[in-house]
């Protein structure tokens, strides 16, 4: 089956610093990648949708200048949390689709901002 | 507006059968997904229904009624490893997934 990787799996950073999370589709070309965040005991919240070579589409309430998304190739998308604060601590998950309906999820990145 | 409703938590006994219901309201409809998510892990795909009826896949089955905006996930011969959250997601006309809050399933011996 299709495999999506995320790196890092866990990151702890200090308040005010920036953190980059990578999402890669390992064995297929991802026409679209999605970034979600998930707080404990809550469902997935879509942050943005990105298509290769174009600007990401952000959901209402998600600051595009704070959560920078770059979808540079058909196998790689990055999410950069800029000037992170403790309230940004969350589980960030990416998913990718190859143009069909199913989304393949990465293993997630747990971000802790101290 | 768009909305997905599913129970917050359910409890069942090992070896038994459990049905997790989901009702949905989406702008347009391109299918209904069920995913399983263990604590601290990413969701994994279970099923996709776009036509009415029952889709069976091993111990898991998923049902869809488009006229009622209703789906259920049926788990048979429950095992302890089935303890997880089950996410219902409806795909709207823009092919965007609208997620329910998830149903936490607790399996007791």
Coordinates of C-alpha atoms in Angstrom, one line a residue:
Chain A
X1 CA 0.0 0.0 0.0
X2 CA 0.9 3.7 -0.3
X3 CA 3.3 4.9 2.4
X4 CA 3.6 8.4 3.8
X5 CA 6.4 9.4 6.1
X6 CA 6.7 12.3 8.5
X7 CA 9.8 13.8 10.1
X8 CA 10.4 14.3 12.9
X9 CA 8.1 12.1 14.9
X10 CA 8.6 14.2 18.0
X11 CA 10.0 17.6 18.5
X12 CA 10.4 19.8 21.6
X13 CA 11.3 23.5 21.0
X14 CA 11.4 26.7 22.9
X15 CA 8.8 29.4 22.6
X16 CA 9.6 31.8 19.8
X17 CA 11.6 29.4 17.7
X18 CA 10.4 27.8 14.4
X19 CA 9.9 24.2 13.6
X20 CA 9.8 22.5 10.2
X21 CA 7.9 19.2 9.7
X22 CA 8.4 17.2 6.5
X23 CA 5.8 15.0 4.9
X24 CA 6.8 12.6 2.1
X25 CA 5.0 10.2 -0.1
X26 CA 7.4 7.3 -0.5
X27 CA 6.0 5.2 -3.3
X28 CA 3.5 7.4 -5.1
X29 CA 3.2 10.9 -6.5
X30 CA 0.9 13.0 -4.2
X31 CA -1.1 15.4 -6.2
X32 CA -2.6 16.9 -3.1
X33 CA -1.3 16.9 0.5
X34 CA -3.3 17.9 3.6
X35 CA -2.1 19.1 7.0
X36 CA -4.1 18.4 10.1
X37 CA -3.7 19.1 13.7
X38 CA -5.2 17.1 16.5
X39 CA -5.6 18.1 20.1
X40 CA -5.9 15.3 22.8
X41 CA -9.3 13.5 22.6
X42 CA -10.4 15.6 19.7
X43 CA -10.9 14.9 16.0
X44 CA -8.6 15.9 13.1
X45 CA -8.8 19.6 12.2
X46 CA -7.9 20.4 8.7
X47 CA -5.4 23.3 8.5
X48 CA -4.6 23.5 4.9
X49 CA -4.6 21.8 1.5
X50 CA -1.6 22.0 -0.7
X51 CA -1.1 21.1 -4.4
X52 CA 2.3 20.7 -5.9
X53 CA 3.6 24.0 -7.3
X54 CA 0.8 26.2 -6.0
X55 CA 0.0 28.1 -2.9
X56 CA -1.7 26.2 -0.1
X57 CA -5.3 26.8 0.7
X58 CA -5.8 27.5 4.4
X59 CA -8.9 26.8 6.4
X60 CA -10.7 29.6 8.1
X61 CA -8.9 30.6 11.3
X62 CA -5.6 29.2 10.4
X63 CA -2.9 31.9 10.1
X64 CA -1.0 31.4 6.9
X65 CA 1.9 33.5 8.0
X66 CA 2.3 31.4 11.1
X67 CA 1.9 28.0 9.5
X68 CA 4.0 28.1 6.3
X69 CA 3.4 25.3 3.8
X70 CA 5.6 24.5 0.9
X71 CA 4.7 21.7 -1.6
X72 CA 7.8 21.8 -3.7
X73 CA 7.5 18.5 -5.4
X74 CA 5.0 15.6 -5.9
X75 CA 6.5 13.7 -3.0
X76 CA 7.3 16.4 -0.5
X77 CA 5.4 19.0 1.5
X78 CA 6.7 20.9 4.5
X79 CA 4.9 22.7 7.3
X80 CA 6.8 25.3 9.2
X81 CA 5.4 26.5 12.5
X82 CA 7.0 30.0 12.9
X83 CA 7.5 31.7 16.3
X84 CA 6.0 28.7 18.1
X85 CA 4.1 29.2 21.3
X86 CA 2.9 26.7 23.9
X87 CA -0.6 26.8 22.5
X88 CA 0.8 25.4 19.2
X89 CA 1.7 22.2 21.0
X90 CA -0.3 19.5 19.2
X91 CA -0.2 16.4 17.1
X92 CA 0.4 17.4 13.5
X93 CA -0.6 14.9 10.8
X94 CA -0.2 15.0 7.1
X95 CA -2.0 13.0 4.5
X96 CA -1.6 12.6 0.8
X97 CA -3.7 11.5 -2.1
X98 CA -2.7 10.4 -5.6
X99 CA -5.8 11.8 -7.2
X100 CA -8.2 9.1 -6.0
X101 CA -10.4 9.3 -3.0
X102 CA -8.4 7.6 -0.3
X103 CA -6.1 9.7 1.9
X104 CA -2.9 8.1 3.1
X105 CA -1.8 9.4 6.5
X106 CA 1.6 10.0 7.8
X107 CA 2.5 8.8 11.3
X108 CA 2.2 12.2 12.8
X109 CA 4.5 14.7 14.5
X110 CA 4.1 15.5 18.2
X111 CA 5.1 19.1 18.8
X112 CA 5.8 20.4 22.3
X113 CA 6.6 24.0 22.8
X114 CA 8.1 24.9 26.2
Chain B
X1 CA -23.5 23.8 7.3
X2 CA -21.5 20.6 7.2
X3 CA -21.6 18.2 10.1
X4 CA -20.7 14.7 11.1
X5 CA -22.2 13.1 14.2
X6 CA -21.1 10.0 15.9
X7 CA -21.2 8.8 19.5
X8 CA -18.3 9.9 21.7
X9 CA -17.7 6.5 23.4
X10 CA -18.9 2.9 23.3
X11 CA -18.0 -0.2 25.3
X12 CA -18.2 -3.8 24.1
X13 CA -17.1 -7.2 25.1
X14 CA -14.4 -9.2 23.5
X15 CA -15.8 -11.6 21.0
X16 CA -19.0 -9.7 20.6
X17 CA -20.3 -7.4 17.8
X18 CA -20.6 -3.6 17.9
X19 CA -22.1 -1.1 15.5
X20 CA -20.8 2.5 15.4
X21 CA -23.3 4.9 13.8
X22 CA -22.6 8.1 11.9
X23 CA -24.9 10.7 10.4
X24 CA -23.6 13.3 8.0
X25 CA -24.5 16.5 6.4
X26 CA -22.2 17.7 3.6
X27 CA -22.3 20.1 0.7
X28 CA -22.5 17.6 -2.0
X29 CA -21.4 14.0 -1.4
X30 CA -18.4 12.0 -2.7
X31 CA -18.4 9.2 -0.3
X32 CA -18.1 8.2 3.4
X33 CA -14.9 7.0 5.0
X34 CA -14.1 5.1 8.2
X35 CA -10.7 5.3 9.7
X36 CA -9.3 3.6 12.8
X37 CA -6.9 5.5 15.1
X38 CA -5.0 4.1 18.0
X39 CA -4.0 6.5 20.7
X40 CA -0.9 8.5 19.7
X41 CA -0.9 7.2 16.2
X42 CA -2.2 8.4 12.8
X43 CA -5.5 7.1 11.4
X44 CA -5.5 4.1 9.2
X45 CA -8.0 3.5 6.4
X46 CA -10.8 1.0 7.0
X47 CA -13.5 1.5 4.4
X48 CA -15.0 3.8 1.8
X49 CA -18.7 3.7 0.7
X50 CA -20.1 5.8 -2.1
X51 CA -23.1 3.7 -3.1
X52 CA -25.9 2.5 -0.8
X53 CA -25.5 -0.8 0.8
X54 CA -23.1 -3.0 2.9
X55 CA -19.4 -3.4 2.1
X56 CA -17.9 -6.4 4.0
X57 CA -14.2 -6.7 4.6
X58 CA -13.2 -9.5 7.0
X59 CA -14.4 -8.7 10.5
X60 CA -15.3 -5.1 9.5
X61 CA -18.3 -4.1 7.5
X62 CA -19.6 -0.6 6.5
X63 CA -23.0 0.4 5.5
X64 CA -24.3 3.6 3.7
X65 CA -27.7 5.1 3.1
X66 CA -27.4 8.2 1.1
X67 CA -31.1 9.1 1.4
X68 CA -30.8 9.0 5.2
X69 CA -27.4 10.6 5.4
X70 CA -26.4 7.6 7.6
X71 CA -23.6 5.1 7.8
X72 CA -22.4 2.5 10.3
X73 CA -19.3 0.5 10.9
X74 CA -19.9 -3.0 12.1
X75 CA -17.1 -4.8 13.9
X76 CA -17.5 -8.6 14.5
X77 CA -15.6 -11.0 16.8
X78 CA -14.2 -8.1 18.7
X79 CA -10.6 -8.4 19.8
X80 CA -8.8 -6.4 22.4
X81 CA -6.7 -4.7 19.7
X82 CA -9.9 -3.2 18.3
X83 CA -9.8 -0.8 21.2
X84 CA -9.3 2.5 19.4
X85 CA -11.1 5.6 18.1
X86 CA -13.1 5.2 14.9
X87 CA -13.4 8.3 12.7
X88 CA -16.2 8.9 10.3
X89 CA -15.5 11.2 7.5
X90 CA -17.8 12.6 4.8
X91 CA -16.3 13.8 1.5
X92 CA -18.0 16.9 0.1
X93 CA -18.4 18.2 -3.4
X94 CA -14.9 19.7 -3.3
X95 CA -13.5 16.3 -2.4
X96 CA -12.7 17.6 1.1
X97 CA -13.1 15.3 4.1
X98 CA -15.3 16.5 6.9
X99 CA -14.4 14.6 10.0
X100 CA -16.6 13.5 13.0
X101 CA -15.1 13.8 16.5
X102 CA -14.5 10.1 16.6
X103 CA -15.9 7.3 18.6
X104 CA -13.7 5.8 21.3
X105 CA -14.4 2.1 21.5
X106 CA -13.4 0.3 24.7
X107 CA -13.2 -3.5 24.6
X108 CA -13.6 -5.4 27.8
X109 CA -12.5 -9.0 28.4

